[in-house]
Each structure stands twice: as structure tokens, then as C-alpha cells.
mmCIF file of C-alpha atoms and ligand atoms in Angstrom:
data_model
loop_
_atom_site.group_PDB
_atom_site.id
_atom_site.type_symbol
_atom_site.label_atom_id
_atom_site.label_comp_id
_atom_site.label_asym_id
_atom_site.label_seq_id
_atom_site.Cartn_x
_atom_site.Cartn_y
_atom_site.Cartn_z
ATOM 1 C CA MET A 1030 0.000 0.000 0.000
ATOM 2 C CA THR A 1031 1.347 3.440 -0.828
ATOM 3 C CA THR A 1032 1.808 6.095 1.851
ATOM 4 C CA GLY A 1033 -0.941 8.174 0.185
ATOM 5 C CA ARG A 1034 -3.393 5.266 0.359
ATOM 6 C CA THR A 1035 -2.431 4.585 4.000
ATOM 7 C CA ASN A 1036 -3.093 8.256 4.814
ATOM 8 C CA ASP A 1037 -6.517 8.102 3.075
ATOM 9 C CA ASN A 1038 -7.398 4.977 5.044
ATOM 10 C CA LEU A 1039 -6.335 6.550 8.330
ATOM 11 C CA ASN A 1040 -8.636 9.503 7.661
ATOM 12 C CA HIS A 1041 -11.528 7.261 6.529
ATOM 13 C CA PHE A 1042 -11.097 5.337 9.765
ATOM 14 C CA ALA A 1043 -11.062 8.547 11.863
ATOM 15 C CA ALA A 1044 -14.237 9.715 10.074
ATOM 16 C CA TRP A 1045 -15.876 6.328 10.760
ATOM 17 C CA VAL A 1046 -14.977 6.590 14.467
ATOM 18 C CA ASN A 1047 -16.587 10.035 14.641
ATOM 19 C CA ARG A 1048 -19.742 8.886 12.824
ATOM 20 C CA TYR A 1049 -19.976 5.922 15.177
ATOM 21 C CA CYS A 1050 -19.621 8.207 18.215
ATOM 22 C CA ASP A 1051 -22.309 10.548 16.812
ATOM 23 C CA SER A 1052 -24.811 7.794 16.143
ATOM 24 C CA HIS A 1053 -24.258 6.162 19.569
ATOM 25 C CA GLY A 1054 -24.274 9.372 21.590
ATOM 26 C CA ARG A 1055 -20.659 8.928 22.673
ATOM 27 C CA HIS A 1056 -18.539 11.888 23.710
ATOM 28 C CA ASP A 1057 -15.100 10.438 23.052
ATOM 29 C CA ALA A 1058 -14.921 11.220 19.335
ATOM 30 C CA LEU A 1059 -11.682 12.486 17.800
ATOM 31 C CA PRO A 1060 -11.718 16.202 18.567
ATOM 32 C CA ALA A 1061 -11.695 18.771 15.746
ATOM 33 C CA VAL A 1062 -8.795 21.216 15.484
ATOM 34 C CA SER A 1063 -9.810 24.840 14.785
ATOM 35 C CA GLY A 1064 -13.271 23.549 13.899
ATOM 36 C CA ARG A 1065 -11.978 21.088 11.258
ATOM 37 C CA PRO A 1066 -11.310 17.348 11.363
ATOM 38 C CA PHE A 1067 -7.696 16.637 12.316
ATOM 39 C CA LYS A 1068 -5.834 15.400 9.266
ATOM 40 C CA LEU A 1069 -3.878 12.246 10.007
ATOM 41 C CA HIS A 1070 -0.789 11.136 8.151
ATOM 42 C CA THR A 1071 1.724 8.377 8.787
ATOM 43 C CA ALA A 1072 4.592 10.669 9.807
ATOM 44 C CA GLN A 1073 2.605 11.584 12.934
ATOM 45 C CA PHE A 1074 3.114 8.028 14.140
ATOM 46 C CA ARG A 1075 6.887 8.154 13.970
ATOM 47 C CA ARG A 1076 7.376 8.582 17.704
ATOM 48 C CA THR A 1077 4.900 5.796 18.453
ATOM 49 C CA LEU A 1078 6.608 3.470 15.980
ATOM 50 C CA ALA A 1079 10.042 4.413 17.280
ATOM 51 C CA TRP A 1080 8.856 3.684 20.833
ATOM 52 C CA PHE A 1081 7.584 0.223 19.895
ATOM 53 C CA ILE A 1082 10.621 -0.668 17.813
ATOM 54 C CA ALA A 1083 12.973 0.344 20.627
ATOM 55 C CA ARG A 1084 11.115 -1.788 23.104
ATOM 56 C CA ARG A 1085 10.900 -4.950 21.053
ATOM 57 C CA PRO A 1086 13.705 -7.475 21.165
ATOM 58 C CA GLY A 1087 15.642 -7.229 17.935
ATOM 59 C CA GLY A 1088 14.893 -3.537 17.424
ATOM 60 C CA THR A 1089 14.498 -2.384 13.844
ATOM 61 C CA ILE A 1090 14.577 -5.913 12.483
ATOM 62 C CA ALA A 1091 11.670 -6.897 14.725
ATOM 63 C CA GLY A 1092 9.861 -3.788 13.528
ATOM 64 C CA ALA A 1093 10.464 -4.743 9.921
ATOM 65 C CA LEU A 1094 9.065 -8.227 10.524
ATOM 66 C CA GLN A 1095 6.178 -6.921 12.542
ATOM 67 C CA TYR A 1096 4.991 -4.790 9.657
ATOM 68 C CA ARG A 1097 5.764 -7.526 7.147
ATOM 69 C CA HIS A 1098 8.318 -5.514 5.292
ATOM 70 C CA HIS A 1099 11.394 -7.133 3.922
ATOM 71 C CA SER A 1100 14.019 -4.534 4.477
ATOM 72 C CA ILE A 1101 14.877 -1.830 6.936
ATOM 73 C CA GLN A 1102 14.782 0.718 4.111
ATOM 74 C CA VAL A 1103 11.177 -0.174 3.276
ATOM 75 C CA PHE A 1104 10.279 -0.050 6.928
ATOM 76 C CA GLU A 1105 11.816 3.391 7.278
ATOM 77 C CA GLY A 1106 9.826 4.442 4.243
ATOM 78 C CA TYR A 1107 6.713 3.639 6.255
ATOM 79 C CA ALA A 1108 7.217 6.736 8.352
ATOM 80 C CA GLY A 1109 9.285 8.912 6.081
ATOM 81 C CA THR A 1110 12.333 8.577 3.871
ATOM 82 C CA SER A 1111 15.609 7.027 5.096
ATOM 83 C CA ASP A 1112 17.153 10.462 5.428
ATOM 84 C CA SER A 1113 14.108 11.752 7.304
ATOM 85 C CA GLY A 1114 15.825 11.104 10.609
ATOM 86 C CA PHE A 1115 13.588 8.188 11.547
ATOM 87 C CA ARG A 1116 16.578 5.951 12.247
ATOM 88 C CA ALA A 1117 17.959 8.600 14.617
ATOM 89 C CA GLU A 1118 14.574 8.809 16.280
ATOM 90 C CA VAL A 1119 14.484 5.040 16.789
ATOM 91 C CA GLU A 1120 18.019 5.107 18.197
ATOM 92 C CA SER A 1121 17.095 7.876 20.583
ATOM 93 C CA GLU A 1122 14.120 5.776 21.805
ATOM 94 C CA GLN A 1123 16.403 2.746 22.120
ATOM 95 C CA ALA A 1124 18.821 4.750 24.252
ATOM 96 C CA LEU A 1125 15.953 5.907 26.450
ATOM 97 C CA ALA A 1126 14.630 2.334 26.829
ATOM 98 C CA ARG A 1127 18.164 1.188 27.676
ATOM 99 C CA GLY A 1128 18.516 3.987 30.252
ATOM 100 C CA GLU A 1129 15.236 2.906 31.867
ATOM 101 C CA HIS A 1130 16.447 -0.684 31.935
ATOM 102 C CA LEU A 1131 19.794 0.278 33.483
ATOM 103 C CA LEU A 1132 17.993 2.182 36.211
ATOM 104 C CA THR A 1133 15.978 -0.931 37.083
ATOM 105 C CA VAL A 1134 19.274 -2.885 37.231
ATOM 106 C CA ILE A 1135 20.680 -0.277 39.646
ATOM 107 C CA ASP A 1136 17.469 -0.233 41.641
ATOM 108 C CA ALA A 1137 17.681 -4.008 42.180
ATOM 109 C CA HIS A 1138 21.425 -3.660 43.051
ATOM 110 C CA GLU A 1139 22.117 -6.072 40.208
ATOM 111 C CA HIS A 1140 25.110 -3.994 39.096
ATOM 112 C CA THR A 1141 27.014 -4.934 42.239
ATOM 113 C CA ARG A 1142 26.476 -8.646 41.597
ATOM 114 C CA MET A 1143 27.578 -8.937 37.982
ATOM 115 C CA ALA A 1144 30.136 -11.511 36.848
ATOM 116 C CA GLY A 1145 32.611 -11.577 33.970
ATOM 117 C CA PRO A 1146 35.664 -9.623 32.815
ATOM 118 C CA ALA A 1147 33.822 -6.290 32.542
ATOM 119 C CA ALA A 1148 31.773 -6.653 35.747
ATOM 120 C CA ALA A 1149 33.796 -4.150 37.794
ATOM 121 C CA GLU A 1150 33.714 -1.602 34.966
ATOM 122 C CA ALA A 1151 29.937 -2.058 34.629
ATOM 123 C CA ALA A 1152 29.461 -1.446 38.362
ATOM 124 C CA ARG A 1153 31.644 1.683 38.217
ATOM 125 C CA ARG A 1154 29.802 3.132 35.198
ATOM 126 C CA LEU A 1155 26.390 2.356 36.637
ATOM 127 C CA GLU A 1156 27.239 3.993 39.942
ATOM 128 C CA GLU A 1157 28.280 7.129 38.050
ATOM 129 C CA PHE A 1158 25.112 6.904 35.969
ATOM 130 C CA GLU A 1159 22.991 6.686 39.093
ATOM 131 C CA GLN A 1160 24.687 9.787 40.513
ATOM 132 C CA ARG A 1161 23.792 11.689 37.346
ATOM 133 C CA THR A 1162 20.141 10.685 37.557
ATOM 134 C CA ARG A 1163 19.916 11.966 41.117
ATOM 135 C CA PHE A 1164 18.451 15.364 41.683
ATOM 136 C CA GLN A 1165 18.342 16.749 45.218
ATOM 137 C CA GLY A 1166 18.988 13.274 46.595
ATOM 138 C CA THR A 1167 16.344 11.314 44.673
ATOM 139 C CA VAL A 1168 16.468 9.509 41.321
ATOM 140 C CA VAL A 1169 14.479 11.480 38.752
ATOM 141 C CA LEU A 1170 12.905 9.265 36.104
ATOM 142 C CA ASP A 1171 11.490 12.051 33.989
ATOM 143 C CA ASP A 1172 11.791 11.028 30.275
ATOM 144 C CA ARG A 1173 13.229 14.308 29.091
ATOM 145 C CA ARG A 1174 15.916 14.365 31.760
ATOM 146 C CA LEU A 1175 16.856 10.736 31.203
ATOM 147 C CA ARG A 1176 17.078 11.350 27.437
ATOM 148 C CA ARG A 1177 19.392 14.307 28.098
ATOM 149 C CA ILE A 1178 21.605 12.218 30.402
ATOM 150 C CA MET A 1179 21.757 9.384 27.841
ATOM 151 C CA ASN A 1180 22.711 11.881 25.107
ATOM 152 C CA ARG A 1181 25.453 13.467 27.167
ATOM 153 C CA ASP A 1182 26.776 10.729 29.469
ATOM 154 C CA ASP A 1183 25.623 7.404 28.067
ATOM 155 C CA PRO A 1184 27.248 4.666 30.203
ATOM 156 C CA ALA A 1185 27.611 2.606 26.990
ATOM 157 C CA ILE A 1186 26.268 -0.560 28.618
ATOM 158 C CA TYR A 1187 24.116 -2.674 26.309
ATOM 159 C CA PRO A 1188 21.974 -5.395 27.878
ATOM 160 C CA GLY A 1189 21.520 -8.577 25.856
ATOM 161 C CA THR A 1190 19.949 -11.980 26.490
ATOM 162 C CA TYR A 1191 23.215 -13.852 27.062
ATOM 163 C CA ILE A 1192 25.585 -11.068 27.971
ATOM 164 C CA THR A 1193 25.702 -7.416 28.888
ATOM 165 C CA CYS A 1194 28.138 -5.537 26.671
ATOM 166 C CA VAL A 1195 30.153 -2.941 28.584
ATOM 167 C CA HIS A 1196 31.436 -1.245 25.497
ATOM 168 C CA ASP A 1197 35.083 -0.303 25.189
ATOM 169 C CA SER A 1198 36.157 -0.017 21.561
ATOM 170 C CA ALA A 1199 39.789 -0.909 22.380
ATOM 171 C CA LYS A 1200 38.668 -4.343 23.613
ATOM 172 C CA ALA A 1201 35.712 -4.971 21.285
ATOM 173 C CA LEU A 1202 35.941 -8.139 19.230
ATOM 174 C CA CYS A 1203 32.985 -7.519 16.939
ATOM 175 C CA GLU A 1204 32.911 -5.409 13.827
ATOM 176 C CA ARG A 1205 29.639 -3.811 14.859
ATOM 177 C CA ALA A 1206 31.153 -2.250 17.982
ATOM 178 C CA ARG A 1207 34.186 -1.079 16.020
ATOM 179 C CA GLN A 1208 31.981 0.546 13.405
ATOM 180 C CA GLY A 1209 30.048 2.481 16.016
ATOM 181 C CA ALA A 1210 26.644 0.807 15.516
ATOM 182 C CA PHE A 1211 26.108 0.642 19.248
ATOM 183 C CA GLU A 1212 22.399 -0.011 19.842
ATOM 184 C CA GLY A 1213 21.848 -3.769 19.809
ATOM 185 C CA LEU A 1214 25.343 -4.621 21.031
ATOM 186 C CA GLY A 1215 25.275 -7.681 23.230
ATOM 187 C CA ASP A 1216 22.448 -9.272 21.246
ATOM 188 C CA HIS A 1217 23.701 -9.567 17.696
ATOM 189 C CA PRO A 1218 25.006 -12.560 15.752
ATOM 190 C CA GLN A 1219 28.610 -11.312 15.460
ATOM 191 C CA CYS A 1220 29.027 -10.932 19.235
ATOM 192 C CA GLN A 1221 31.758 -13.220 20.586
ATOM 193 C CA PRO A 1222 30.571 -13.640 24.162
ATOM 194 C CA LEU A 1223 32.959 -16.407 25.142
ATOM 195 C CA ALA A 1224 36.049 -14.412 24.191
ATOM 196 C CA CYS A 1225 35.331 -10.687 24.432
ATOM 197 C CA ARG A 1226 36.652 -8.703 27.413
ATOM 198 C CA ASN A 1227 33.645 -6.356 27.247
ATOM 199 C CA VAL A 1228 31.364 -9.033 28.670
ATOM 200 C CA ALA A 1229 29.549 -8.730 31.989
ATOM 201 C CA LEU A 1230 26.856 -11.138 33.141
ATOM 202 C CA THR A 1231 23.740 -10.294 35.096
ATOM 203 C CA ARG A 1232 21.773 -12.981 36.882
ATOM 204 C CA GLU A 1233 19.396 -13.154 33.881
ATOM 205 C CA ASN A 1234 22.366 -13.618 31.534
ATOM 206 C CA THR A 1235 23.728 -16.488 33.639
ATOM 207 C CA ASP A 1236 20.250 -18.060 33.742
ATOM 208 C CA ALA A 1237 20.068 -17.838 29.930
ATOM 209 C CA TRP A 1238 23.378 -19.740 29.642
ATOM 210 C CA ARG A 1239 22.135 -22.358 32.120
ATOM 211 C CA GLY A 1240 18.994 -22.723 30.004
ATOM 212 C CA GLU A 1241 21.274 -23.297 27.011
ATOM 213 C CA ILE A 1242 23.088 -26.082 28.898
ATOM 214 C CA GLU A 1243 19.733 -27.694 29.736
ATOM 215 C CA LEU A 1244 18.721 -27.630 26.078
ATOM 216 C CA VAL A 1245 21.997 -29.304 25.106
ATOM 217 C CA GLU A 1246 21.465 -31.946 27.803
ATOM 218 C CA GLN A 1247 17.943 -32.621 26.513
ATOM 219 C CA GLN A 1248 19.344 -33.119 23.021
ATOM 220 C CA LEU A 1249 22.016 -35.471 24.349
ATOM 221 C CA ALA A 1250 19.417 -37.533 26.221
ATOM 222 C CA ARG A 1251 17.248 -38.013 23.116
ATOM 223 C CA ARG A 1252 16.248 -41.522 22.124
ATOM 224 C CA PRO A 1253 17.153 -42.739 19.590
ATOM 225 C CA PRO A 1254 20.441 -40.955 20.225
ATOM 226 C CA LEU A 1255 21.812 -38.310 17.899
ATOM 227 C CA PRO A 1256 24.623 -39.279 15.495
ATOM 228 C CA PRO A 1257 28.023 -39.402 17.278
ATOM 229 C CA LEU A 1258 29.414 -36.397 15.387
ATOM 230 C CA LEU A 1259 26.524 -34.214 16.511
ATOM 231 C CA GLN A 1260 26.768 -35.556 20.063
ATOM 232 C CA ASN A 1261 30.448 -34.593 20.164
ATOM 233 C CA ARG A 1262 29.665 -31.106 18.946
ATOM 234 C CA LEU A 1263 26.986 -30.664 21.581
ATOM 235 C CA LEU A 1264 29.280 -31.995 24.308
ATOM 236 C CA GLY A 1265 31.949 -29.529 23.170
ATOM 237 C CA ARG A 1266 29.436 -26.684 23.255
ATOM 238 C CA LYS A 1267 28.279 -27.655 26.747
ATOM 239 C CA GLN A 1268 31.867 -27.797 27.990
ATOM 240 C CA GLN A 1269 32.610 -24.392 26.459
ATOM 241 C CA ILE A 1270 29.654 -22.814 28.232
ATOM 242 C CA GLU A 1271 30.503 -24.466 31.549
ATOM 243 C CA ASP A 1272 34.122 -23.278 31.302
ATOM 244 C CA PHE A 1273 32.920 -19.800 30.395
ATOM 245 C CA LEU A 1274 30.581 -19.642 33.403
ATOM 246 C CA ALA A 1275 33.291 -20.963 35.731
ATOM 247 C CA THR A 1276 35.827 -18.387 34.446
ATOM 248 C CA THR A 1277 33.402 -15.478 34.629
ATOM 249 C CA GLN A 1278 32.566 -16.329 38.242
ATOM 250 C CA GLU A 1279 36.299 -16.299 39.036
ATOM 251 C CA LEU A 1280 36.770 -12.976 37.278
ATOM 252 C CA SER A 1281 33.954 -11.228 39.081
HETATM 253 S S1 LIG B 1070 31.816 -8.907 20.856
HETATM 254 FE FE1 LIG B 1070 29.951 -8.763 22.074
HETATM 255 S S2 LIG B 1070 30.671 -8.132 24.096
HETATM 256 FE FE2 LIG B 1070 32.331 -7.722 22.654
HETATM 257 S S3 LIG B 1070 32.040 -5.590 22.025
HETATM 258 FE FE3 LIG B 1070 30.966 -6.858 20.530
HETATM 259 S S4 LIG B 1070 28.848 -6.961 21.319
HETATM 260 FE FE4 LIG B 1070 30.153 -6.260 23.001
#
């Protein structure tokens, strides 16, 4: 559907809502602006879309799938052209969502219980971050203020399912971190969690790895058994994860 057709449909829908409200005596119709029906167009939903994309696992890709589009470019076209700044808007929402998440980590004192090579650095950055969010002794969670803090003093900590990336470009093993595409670090296919020194583990991360071990064990217990080559691979994978967890506990 073209953007023009989508806009027409949005306005037909708004008109239908108002007719429905009229005929059923409802008072929650879409209000007129300066005596005229408010004209809807897709660009007005940019913030809403950006908000949803930022808060879905997988970010822009999830957004693209959600709206059944096959490329990020097409998806961006949904709310404006690629150079319209929509990507920046999504990234700003992602940073805000990340900031909110980091504050919940601090609130639960999770940052003092992290494991892994970057655990101490994560705790230090998050303590600094908490100080910045304090105003007259209390943490202020106002969106605008948090957005400002994330713009100016982003702690560069990226929570993922299996690891939390405490970004330091000098130590980064993935191309993505080196190229400066920061949002999504820690949860992307090129991440090398077992080797990178930017890794910290929260309790949820450790649980995710334990879940992975359980899945491997279920596969190994299958009857009829898996072919020996596959079994060996799975055993190797299990051992790798167990070694990784043991080392990260030592390093924390
Ligand atoms: S490899 Fe993983 S942990 Fe290391 S910098 Fe990249 S995303 Fe972060």
C-alpha cells in the first residue's frame, strides 16, 4: 500500500470513528482542530513506531518483521524517507529504553552482583550513571531528563539476552562495535561472548546460559540418540559454556 493510500485509510477510519460516536451518543470522538477534522498522516506516528521498535527485542529488524516488510529501508519508508531522521529517532528511543532498563538494574542492586571480565567496569559506570540521575537526593525518572543524560553521558552498557556488553572499543571483538553501531550490542550474531573482554553477566544472563546447557542436555538424552558427530559437537558446546561460566565467576 502506498503512503498516500495509507493516509486516506487513516482519515476514513477517523471519520468512521466520529460517525460511530455521533450515532451512539458517545462523547469520546476524535476532537476537531480549529473547527476542522484533524488530518492524520503516517509521519505523525513516527514517535509511536520508534517507541515500539525500541522496546521490542531485535529492534528495527523486529519492527520490519512486525509490519511484514522485507528490508529496513522499506520499513523506514513507512514513516518517512531514510534520510528523514527516523533511524535517529528510533536510536534515541532505544537509548531511552536502555537507560530505563539500566535504572531498574541499579534499583535491584544487580550492578554490584555482575560476573565476567567487565563486571567491575559495569558497576563503576552504573554507579556514576545513578549519581547523574539523582536530583536533590532522589532519582528522577522524567523522560526528558533521562534522554538528556543518555545523550550526554551514556554509560555505553548494552543489555543482551546472554551477555551485557560494557562497550570499550579498544577491547571490542565484533565489527559492529568497532563501526560504532552501538544499539543492539550484546544481542547480535557477530558478538563473541565467550572471548570478548567487554562481557559482563547479570543474573538473567547467567540463567540464559544455564537454560542453554539444559537444552543441550535434553538433546544429548534423546532416544534414539543423535549421530556421534553431533553428540560430540553438543558436548563440546556444553563444555565451552561451563568453562565460560566458571571463568566469569572467578573474574567477578
Ligand atoms: S563482541 Fe559482544 S561483548 Fe564484545 S564488544 Fe561486541 S557486542 Fe560487546
